[in-house]
Amino acid sequence: MFKKLLIIGAIIFATYSVNAQNLFEKGDIAVNLGFLVGDVTTDFTPGINASVEYGAFPVGDGFGVVSLGAGLDVGFYSGYYNDYVYARPSVRGAFHLGILNTEKFDVYAGVMSGYTTGYPVNDLFMDDFIGGRMMLSDGFGIYAEVGFISASNLRGGVFFKF
């Protein structure tokens, strides 16, 4: 009897999970505004970040959604003689894992690539990240991303969903 109830409960849970609406789905737009912290060198001060993502296409039946977008990181560097500013425009793509997400939480992993301009380098870059979002109210929430992102290991701030 217990096994039958366990199986029925698992089926109900799986059905509920697949049919539940996720925070980020196909057609959604998210705008992130935040700060870069955890700099990889002590000479960098926290920078600022802005990015936008579009839910481009779903993967499987409720398995997740792929987003495509663009971003801009701006950082500040204090040198011995001068202070410098660098900018990193980029394109980004992320996979939002639907089976872990709910109406309030979004877990994703992605890559971004772009060009660093300004001191200390002018060069192409490619970074990877893992992130999460939490809705605080309708269309507004907070986010955080970790990885080797720009000149920092952590970015976070607020996001707006449209």
Backbone as a chain_set.jsonl record, in Angstrom:
{"seq": "MFKKLLIIGAIIFATYSVNAQNLFEKGDIAVNLGFLVGDVTTDFTPGINASVEYGAFPVGDGFGVVSLGAGLDVGFYSGYYNDYVYARPSVRGAFHLGILNTEKFDVYAGVMSGYTTGYPVNDLFMDDFIGGRMMLSDGFGIYAEVGFISASNLRGGVFFKF", "coords": {"N": [[0.822, -1.2, 0.0], [1.921, 1.242, 0.836], [3.895, 1.608, -1.12], [2.337, 1.989, -3.415], [1.032, 4.404, -2.799], [3.281, 6.039, -2.646], [4.205, 5.963, -5.3], [1.983, 7.1, -6.626], [2.02, 9.635, -5.415], [4.528, 10.548, -6.364], [4.002, 10.704, -9.114], [1.985, 12.677, -9.162], [3.475, 14.839, -8.114], [5.464, 15.084, -10.123], [3.875, 15.755, -12.327], [2.809, 18.18, -11.437], [5.179, 19.684, -11.256], [6.049, 19.801, -13.937], [3.974, 21.21, -15.155], [3.986, 23.596, -13.825], [4.406, 27.128, -13.819], [7.333, 28.727, -14.836], [9.777, 31.112, -13.656], [11.308, 32.342, -15.694], [10.645, 32.232, -19.041], [10.029, 31.235, -22.51], [9.983, 34.04, -24.64], [10.044, 35.908, -22.604], [11.539, 38.874, -21.214], [14.369, 39.989, -19.548], [15.918, 42.457, -17.62], [18.931, 43.235, -16.235], [20.482, 45.045, -13.636], [23.321, 45.971, -11.967], [26.117, 45.393, -9.685], [29.65, 44.762, -9.901], [31.564, 42.715, -7.963], [34.091, 41.339, -5.707], [36.639, 41.444, -6.898], [39.336, 40.345, -9.008], [41.843, 41.364, -8.666], [43.468, 43.493, -6.312], [43.541, 46.113, -7.022], [41.351, 46.92, -8.468], [38.259, 48.594, -8.221], [34.835, 48.093, -7.16], [32.714, 47.508, -9.958], [30.164, 48.402, -12.401], [27.208, 46.968, -13.882], [25.146, 46.155, -16.651], [22.638, 44.341, -18.283], [20.695, 42.581, -20.746], [18.297, 40.051, -21.407], [16.689, 37.721, -23.543], [14.157, 35.34, -23.664], [14.676, 32.931, -25.772], [14.183, 30.286, -26.956], [12.457, 27.252, -26.072], [13.661, 24.237, -24.443], [13.086, 20.951, -24.848], [10.218, 19.418, -23.194], [9.271, 21.4, -20.912], [11.8, 21.293, -19.832], [13.632, 23.39, -19.909], [14.781, 26.72, -20.863], [16.447, 28.555, -23.399], [18.249, 31.529, -23.307], [19.104, 34.572, -24.964], [21.243, 37.4, -25.203], [22.611, 40.668, -24.388], [25.248, 42.602, -22.895], [26.859, 45.022, -20.711], [29.718, 45.76, -18.977], [31.283, 47.915, -16.708], [34.255, 48.928, -15.353], [36.588, 50.028, -12.818], [39.904, 51.124, -12.319], [42.576, 51.692, -10.221], [45.578, 53.026, -10.712], [49.145, 53.479, -10.144], [49.933, 56.039, -10.953], [47.741, 57.013, -12.363], [44.12, 56.917, -12.733], [41.936, 54.537, -14.17], [39.409, 53.562, -16.55], [37.544, 50.813, -17.66], [35.684, 49.173, -20.239], [33.372, 46.592, -21.062], [31.701, 45.448, -23.492], [29.363, 42.905, -24.405], [28.059, 39.777, -25.723], [25.666, 37.366, -24.686], [24.635, 34.125, -23.607], [22.362, 31.884, -22.081], [21.284, 29.001, -20.221], [18.315, 28.266, -18.781], [17.364, 26.322, -16.296], [14.608, 24.58, -16.305], [13.492, 22.505, -14.718], [14.383, 22.998, -12.167], [13.387, 25.437, -11.565], [10.929, 27.827, -10.357], [7.9, 29.78, -9.909], [8.962, 31.875, -8.507], [11.74, 31.569, -8.399], [14.735, 31.332, -10.367], [17.143, 29.432, -11.891], [20.228, 29.355, -13.574], [22.77, 28.827, -16.116], [25.522, 30.012, -18.026], [27.294, 31.483, -20.864], [29.434, 34.154, -21.901], [30.69, 36.507, -24.272], [32.945, 38.919, -25.527], [34.46, 42.148, -25.912], [37.133, 43.658, -24.293], [37.79, 46.957, -23.529], [40.026, 49.532, -22.873], [42.167, 50.371, -20.068], [43.298, 47.644, -18.069], [43.749, 46.054, -20.326], [43.192, 45.499, -23.846], [41.269, 43.473, -25.434], [39.817, 40.402, -26.72], [37.37, 38.453, -24.936], [36.12, 35.594, -23.121], [33.763, 34.368, -20.955], [32.357, 32.328, -18.332], [29.421, 31.538, -16.378], [27.341, 31.016, -13.467], [24.09, 31.472, -12.319], [21.362, 33.021, -10.465], [17.974, 34.027, -9.898], [15.563, 35.836, -7.972], [12.226, 36.558, -7.523], [10.797, 39.458, -6.152], [8.58, 41.051, -6.265], [5.832, 41.601, -8.544], [7.297, 41.524, -11.616], [9.754, 42.471, -10.672], [12.893, 41.895, -9.085], [15.749, 40.283, -7.481], [19.141, 39.435, -8.373], [21.979, 37.218, -8.766], [25.219, 36.345, -9.912], [27.846, 34.046, -10.34], [31.277, 33.225, -11.037], [34.065, 33.416, -13.307], [33.802, 36.379, -14.069], [34.098, 39.114, -16.064], [36.187, 41.408, -14.513], [35.71, 40.398, -12.085], [34.49, 38.12, -9.537], [31.905, 37.875, -8.771], [28.689, 39.067, -9.442], [25.877, 41.138, -8.912], [22.551, 42.335, -8.231], [19.624, 44.145, -9.09], [16.749, 43.052, -10.988], [14.526, 43.422, -13.754], [11.55, 42.166, -15.065], [9.919, 41.627, -18.105]], "CA": [[0.0, 0.0, 0.0], [2.805, 2.401, 0.92], [4.554, 1.769, -2.417], [1.363, 2.554, -4.345], [0.869, 5.816, -2.444], [4.521, 6.714, -3.013], [4.206, 6.103, -6.756], [0.953, 8.093, -6.966], [2.547, 10.933, -4.993], [5.597, 10.936, -7.286], [3.373, 11.09, -10.381], [1.343, 13.983, -8.942], [4.546, 15.832, -7.977], [6.085, 15.276, -11.436], [2.908, 16.478, -13.151], [2.766, 19.556, -10.939], [6.444, 20.337, -11.589], [6.124, 20.047, -15.365], [2.975, 22.19, -15.541], [4.157, 24.846, -13.088], [4.993, 28.208, -14.589], [8.656, 29.114, -14.37], [10.051, 32.544, -13.6], [11.812, 32.808, -16.989], [10.16, 31.349, -20.096], [10.149, 31.741, -23.872], [9.338, 35.321, -24.862], [10.291, 36.833, -21.491], [12.698, 39.765, -21.281], [14.883, 40.357, -18.224], [16.944, 43.499, -17.617], [19.716, 43.191, -15.002], [21.287, 46.218, -13.287], [23.992, 45.576, -10.735], [27.498, 45.723, -9.369], [30.682, 43.737, -9.983], [32.33, 42.689, -6.709], [34.998, 40.207, -5.63], [37.598, 41.65, -7.973], [40.445, 39.398, -9.035], [43.036, 42.052, -8.182], [43.099, 44.462, -5.278], [43.558, 47.468, -7.563], [40.066, 47.233, -9.071], [37.151, 48.9, -7.328], [33.619, 47.49, -7.725], [32.21, 48.097, -11.186], [28.724, 48.357, -12.619], [26.814, 46.043, -14.933], [23.785, 46.177, -17.189], [22.468, 43.34, -19.334], [19.323, 42.244, -21.112], [18.167, 38.693, -21.924], [15.412, 37.364, -24.156], [13.89, 33.898, -23.68], [14.623, 32.676, -27.207], [13.48, 29.059, -27.322], [12.42, 26.219, -25.024], [14.373, 22.98, -24.68], [12.286, 19.845, -24.325], [8.907, 19.73, -22.635], [9.437, 21.892, -19.554], [13.157, 21.067, -19.331], [14.309, 24.664, -19.718], [14.721, 27.687, -21.953], [17.709, 29.208, -23.733], [18.106, 32.975, -23.476], [20.169, 35.277, -25.669], [21.212, 38.794, -24.795], [23.802, 41.508, -24.473], [25.551, 43.257, -21.629], [27.966, 45.968, -20.628], [30.358, 45.912, -17.673], [32.206, 49.048, -16.613], [35.056, 48.785, -14.144], [37.485, 51.131, -12.485], [41.207, 50.642, -11.896], [43.426, 52.75, -9.662], [46.998, 52.77, -10.928], [50.073, 54.239, -9.314], [49.919, 57.438, -11.377], [46.465, 57.404, -12.961], [42.945, 56.072, -12.576], [41.487, 54.105, -15.482], [38.079, 52.975, -16.688], [37.461, 49.866, -18.767], [34.323, 48.773, -20.611], [33.319, 45.26, -21.659], [30.45, 45.072, -24.155], [29.365, 41.462, -24.637], [26.852, 39.008, -26.012], [25.587, 36.29, -23.705], [23.611, 33.104, -23.752], [22.216, 31.128, -20.834], [20.279, 27.947, -20.161], [17.53, 28.371, -17.551], [16.984, 24.937, -16.026], [13.197, 24.589, -15.935], [13.11, 21.54, -13.684], [14.747, 23.551, -10.86], [12.819, 26.769, -11.416], [9.545, 27.993, -9.93], [7.408, 31.118, -10.231], [9.746, 32.866, -7.757], [13.181, 31.342, -8.508], [15.276, 30.985, -11.676], [18.538, 28.998, -11.826], [20.723, 29.29, -14.943], [24.211, 28.819, -16.379], [25.715, 30.554, -19.352], [28.583, 31.985, -21.333], [29.394, 35.468, -22.526], [31.898, 36.821, -25.011], [32.947, 40.304, -25.959], [35.735, 42.833, -26.086], [37.519, 44.573, -23.222], [38.447, 48.145, -24.038], [40.517, 50.377, -21.79], [43.246, 49.804, -19.27], [44.669, 47.256, -18.366], [43.897, 45.289, -21.566], [42.253, 45.63, -24.949], [41.336, 42.117, -25.955], [38.603, 39.591, -26.69], [37.254, 37.615, -23.75], [35.008, 34.654, -23.015], [33.555, 34.034, -19.548], [31.21, 31.49, -18.01], [28.81, 31.942, -15.113], [26.156, 30.353, -12.927], [23.342, 32.536, -11.668], [20.027, 32.797, -9.953], [17.115, 35.192, -9.693], [14.432, 35.656, -7.071], [11.223, 37.61, -7.66], [10.335, 40.092, -4.921], [7.22, 41.491, -6.571], [5.515, 41.376, -9.947], [8.191, 42.206, -12.541], [10.944, 43.021, -10.016], [13.555, 40.942, -8.202], [17.194, 40.397, -7.302], [19.885, 38.377, -9.049], [23.405, 37.074, -8.48], [25.934, 35.45, -10.813], [29.216, 33.757, -9.92], [32.142, 32.676, -12.072], [35.093, 34.398, -13.649], [33.015, 37.321, -14.848], [34.816, 40.379, -16.203], [37.311, 41.457, -13.573], [35.172, 40.062, -10.771], [33.994, 36.762, -9.355], [30.501, 37.934, -8.384], [27.897, 40.239, -9.819], [24.54, 41.036, -8.36], [21.778, 43.563, -8.232], [18.187, 44.016, -9.297], [16.342, 42.787, -12.366], [13.154, 43.724, -14.129], [11.052, 41.186, -16.031], [8.853, 42.133, -18.967]], "C": [[0.865, 1.263, 0.0], [3.472, 2.675, -0.424], [3.604, 2.401, -3.431], [1.149, 4.041, -4.071], [2.104, 6.624, -2.827], [4.583, 6.956, -4.515], [3.182, 7.143, -7.192], [1.419, 9.494, -6.589], [3.635, 11.436, -5.921], [5.025, 11.391, -8.621], [2.707, 12.457, -10.251], [2.391, 15.082, -8.851], [5.185, 16.128, -9.326], [5.161, 16.054, -12.358], [2.828, 17.939, -12.734], [4.015, 20.31, -11.356], [6.514, 20.692, -13.06], [5.157, 21.153, -15.769], [3.118, 23.523, -14.82], [4.805, 25.892, -13.982], [6.323, 28.601, -13.981], [8.818, 30.62, -14.417], [10.472, 33.086, -14.962], [11.442, 31.792, -18.055], [10.363, 31.987, -21.459], [9.353, 33.038, -24.015], [9.537, 36.333, -23.751], [11.534, 37.673, -21.76], [13.082, 40.128, -19.858], [15.988, 41.392, -18.401], [17.617, 43.479, -16.253], [20.492, 44.491, -14.834], [21.979, 45.909, -11.971], [25.423, 46.035, -10.629], [28.387, 44.511, -9.569], [31.484, 43.813, -8.699], [33.2, 41.439, -6.689], [36.048, 40.267, -6.711], [38.789, 40.72, -7.857], [41.775, 40.049, -8.679], [42.594, 43.101, -7.176], [43.045, 45.879, -5.806], [42.243, 47.874, -8.221], [39.045, 47.553, -7.992], [35.885, 48.288, -7.938], [33.114, 48.256, -8.942], [30.699, 48.018, -11.254], [28.425, 47.48, -13.831], [25.38, 46.306, -15.357], [23.71, 45.111, -18.275], [20.984, 43.107, -19.575], [19.333, 40.839, -21.71], [16.765, 38.496, -22.482], [15.272, 35.844, -24.149], [13.639, 33.447, -25.104], [13.857, 31.413, -27.582], [13.537, 28.04, -26.192], [13.226, 24.995, -25.442], [13.547, 21.868, -24.045], [10.946, 20.329, -23.798], [9.066, 20.121, -21.171], [10.828, 21.72, -18.987], [13.905, 22.373, -19.093], [14.112, 25.574, -20.907], [16.109, 28.294, -22.149], [17.427, 30.689, -23.928], [19.327, 33.523, -24.199], [20.092, 36.738, -25.273], [22.53, 39.502, -24.99], [24.014, 42.184, -23.129], [26.697, 44.235, -21.748], [28.436, 46.032, -19.184], [31.281, 47.113, -17.746], [32.928, 48.927, -15.286], [36.027, 49.936, -13.99], [38.773, 50.556, -11.908], [42.018, 51.826, -11.395], [44.881, 52.348, -9.826], [47.855, 53.642, -10.028], [50.018, 55.725, -9.647], [48.543, 57.917, -11.84], [45.345, 56.46, -12.537], [42.405, 55.769, -13.97], [40.066, 53.552, -15.401], [38.15, 51.979, -17.842], [35.995, 49.518, -19.008], [34.394, 47.419, -21.302], [31.94, 45.0, -22.259], [30.502, 43.586, -24.505], [28.024, 40.969, -25.149], [26.855, 37.834, -25.048], [24.456, 35.339, -24.047], [23.554, 32.296, -22.472], [21.144, 30.061, -21.005], [19.612, 28.012, -18.799], [16.9, 27.003, -17.308], [15.573, 24.874, -15.455], [12.826, 23.651, -14.807], [13.5, 22.004, -12.284], [14.041, 24.869, -10.563], [11.358, 26.733, -10.991], [9.073, 29.365, -10.387], [8.253, 32.203, -9.576], [11.249, 32.75, -7.97], [13.568, 30.88, -9.908], [16.752, 30.644, -11.499], [19.032, 28.825, -13.259], [22.248, 29.243, -14.972], [24.408, 29.324, -17.796], [27.141, 30.941, -19.663], [28.37, 33.371, -21.92], [30.723, 35.721, -23.214], [31.804, 38.257, -25.491], [34.351, 40.849, -26.077], [35.968, 43.775, -24.909], [38.24, 45.751, -23.848], [38.818, 49.047, -22.877], [41.59, 49.668, -20.999], [42.693, 48.741, -18.34], [44.841, 46.484, -19.668], [42.861, 45.723, -22.589], [42.28, 44.293, -25.672], [39.953, 41.464, -25.934], [38.562, 38.775, -25.409], [36.078, 36.658, -23.901], [34.928, 34.22, -21.565], [32.371, 33.083, -19.417], [30.687, 31.875, -16.631], [27.665, 31.014, -14.745], [25.399, 31.42, -12.155], [21.983, 32.102, -11.171], [19.289, 34.103, -9.768], [16.013, 34.829, -8.716], [13.49, 36.845, -7.234], [10.839, 38.14, -6.286], [8.917, 40.613, -5.069], [6.999, 41.268, -8.062], [6.441, 42.194, -10.84], [9.471, 42.742, -11.941], [11.555, 41.975, -9.09], [15.033, 41.233, -8.063], [17.867, 39.23, -8.024], [21.323, 38.356, -8.557], [23.983, 36.082, -9.477], [27.35, 35.273, -10.296], [29.957, 33.095, -11.071], [33.253, 33.668, -12.319], [34.462, 35.376, -14.62], [33.748, 38.651, -14.872], [36.026, 40.373, -15.295], [36.839, 41.091, -12.182], [34.715, 38.61, -10.733], [32.509, 36.722, -9.036], [29.878, 39.211, -8.92], [26.513, 40.046, -9.245], [23.85, 42.375, -8.376], [20.303, 43.272, -8.382], [17.914, 43.647, -10.752], [14.867, 43.116, -12.527], [12.735, 42.733, -15.21], [9.872, 41.776, -16.785], [8.264, 40.995, -19.768]], "O": [[0.593, 2.22, -0.725], [3.605, 3.829, -0.829], [4.014, 3.254, -4.218], [1.092, 4.845, -5.001], [1.989, 7.763, -3.28], [4.972, 8.039, -4.954], [3.481, 7.983, -8.04], [1.233, 10.438, -7.357], [3.673, 12.625, -6.24], [5.511, 12.362, -9.202], [2.85, 13.303, -11.134], [2.221, 16.146, -9.445], [5.428, 17.29, -9.651], [5.619, 16.926, -13.097], [2.785, 18.831, -13.581], [3.923, 21.466, -11.77], [6.99, 21.772, -13.409], [5.482, 21.959, -16.641], [2.437, 24.487, -15.17], [5.658, 25.567, -14.807], [6.436, 28.788, -12.77], [8.091, 31.317, -15.126], [10.043, 34.173, -15.351], [11.861, 30.636, -17.996], [10.809, 33.13, -21.563], [8.207, 33.13, -23.575], [9.228, 37.511, -23.935], [12.459, 37.237, -22.445], [12.236, 40.525, -19.057], [16.882, 41.223, -19.23], [16.962, 43.681, -15.23], [21.093, 44.984, -15.789], [21.32, 45.62, -10.972], [25.884, 46.917, -11.352], [27.943, 43.372, -9.426], [32.031, 44.867, -8.376], [33.065, 40.574, -7.554], [36.327, 39.266, -7.37], [39.203, 40.352, -6.757], [42.747, 39.342, -8.412], [41.446, 43.542, -7.205], [42.554, 46.771, -5.114], [42.038, 49.054, -8.505], [38.972, 46.867, -6.973], [35.873, 47.993, -9.133], [33.091, 49.487, -8.956], [30.038, 47.621, -10.295], [29.279, 47.279, -14.694], [24.519, 46.633, -14.54], [24.62, 44.994, -19.096], [20.14, 43.396, -18.726], [20.261, 40.475, -22.433], [15.789, 39.035, -21.961], [16.182, 35.139, -24.586], [12.519, 33.562, -25.602], [12.972, 31.461, -28.437], [14.518, 27.963, -25.453], [13.445, 24.749, -26.629], [13.34, 21.858, -22.832], [10.59, 21.499, -23.94], [9.002, 19.266, -20.288], [11.045, 21.965, -17.801], [14.723, 22.459, -18.178], [13.378, 25.253, -21.841], [16.846, 28.516, -21.188], [16.486, 31.064, -24.628], [20.435, 33.004, -24.064], [19.004, 37.262, -25.032], [23.437, 39.01, -25.66], [23.087, 42.322, -22.331], [27.409, 44.271, -22.752], [27.654, 46.323, -18.279], [31.983, 47.303, -18.74], [32.303, 48.835, -14.229], [36.253, 50.712, -14.918], [38.742, 49.62, -11.109], [42.127, 52.845, -12.077], [45.36, 51.434, -9.154], [47.342, 54.443, -9.247], [50.052, 56.571, -8.753], [48.224, 59.1, -11.72], [45.59, 55.357, -12.049], [42.412, 56.633, -14.847], [39.594, 53.138, -14.343], [38.745, 52.267, -18.88], [35.175, 49.564, -18.091], [35.343, 47.127, -22.03], [31.093, 44.392, -21.605], [31.561, 43.066, -24.859], [27.001, 41.642, -25.028], [27.915, 37.36, -24.639], [23.468, 35.704, -24.684], [24.583, 32.048, -21.844], [20.228, 30.195, -21.816], [20.27, 27.833, -17.774], [16.003, 26.587, -18.041], [15.37, 25.091, -14.26], [11.937, 23.962, -14.014], [12.997, 21.459, -11.301], [14.091, 25.363, -9.436], [10.645, 25.757, -11.226], [9.757, 30.038, -11.158], [8.26, 33.342, -10.044], [11.975, 33.72, -7.75], [12.83, 30.136, -10.555], [17.527, 31.468, -11.014], [18.342, 28.22, -14.079], [22.919, 29.571, -13.994], [23.568, 29.096, -18.667], [28.057, 30.76, -18.861], [27.279, 33.714, -22.374], [31.759, 35.209, -22.789], [30.724, 38.749, -25.82], [35.307, 40.11, -26.311], [35.107, 44.587, -24.572], [39.19, 45.571, -24.609], [37.998, 49.294, -21.992], [41.883, 48.497, -21.239], [41.597, 48.97, -17.829], [45.976, 46.27, -20.093], [41.8, 46.244, -22.245], [43.205, 44.011, -26.433], [39.047, 41.91, -25.23], [39.608, 38.439, -24.855], [35.169, 36.882, -24.7], [35.918, 33.753, -21.002], [31.495, 33.039, -20.282], [31.406, 32.459, -15.821], [27.099, 30.323, -15.593], [26.005, 32.193, -11.413], [21.522, 30.987, -11.417], [19.89, 35.148, -9.517], [15.584, 33.678, -8.635], [13.902, 37.998, -7.1], [10.585, 37.365, -5.364], [8.144, 40.616, -4.11], [7.896, 40.795, -8.76], [6.383, 43.424, -10.828], [10.225, 43.419, -12.64], [10.838, 41.255, -8.395], [15.515, 42.29, -8.471], [17.258, 38.186, -8.255], [21.823, 39.337, -8.007], [23.333, 35.104, -9.846], [27.983, 36.236, -9.864], [29.354, 32.49, -11.957], [33.366, 34.664, -11.604], [34.571, 35.224, -15.836], [33.993, 39.249, -13.824], [36.809, 39.423, -15.311], [37.494, 41.432, -11.197], [34.574, 37.96, -11.769], [31.91, 35.647, -9.029], [30.47, 40.289, -8.856], [26.037, 38.919, -9.108], [24.487, 43.419, -8.517], [19.795, 42.276, -7.867], [18.736, 43.896, -11.634], [14.085, 43.089, -11.577], [13.481, 42.49, -16.159], [8.953, 42.343, -16.195], [7.346, 41.208, -20.56]]}, "num_chains": 1, "name": "protein.A"}
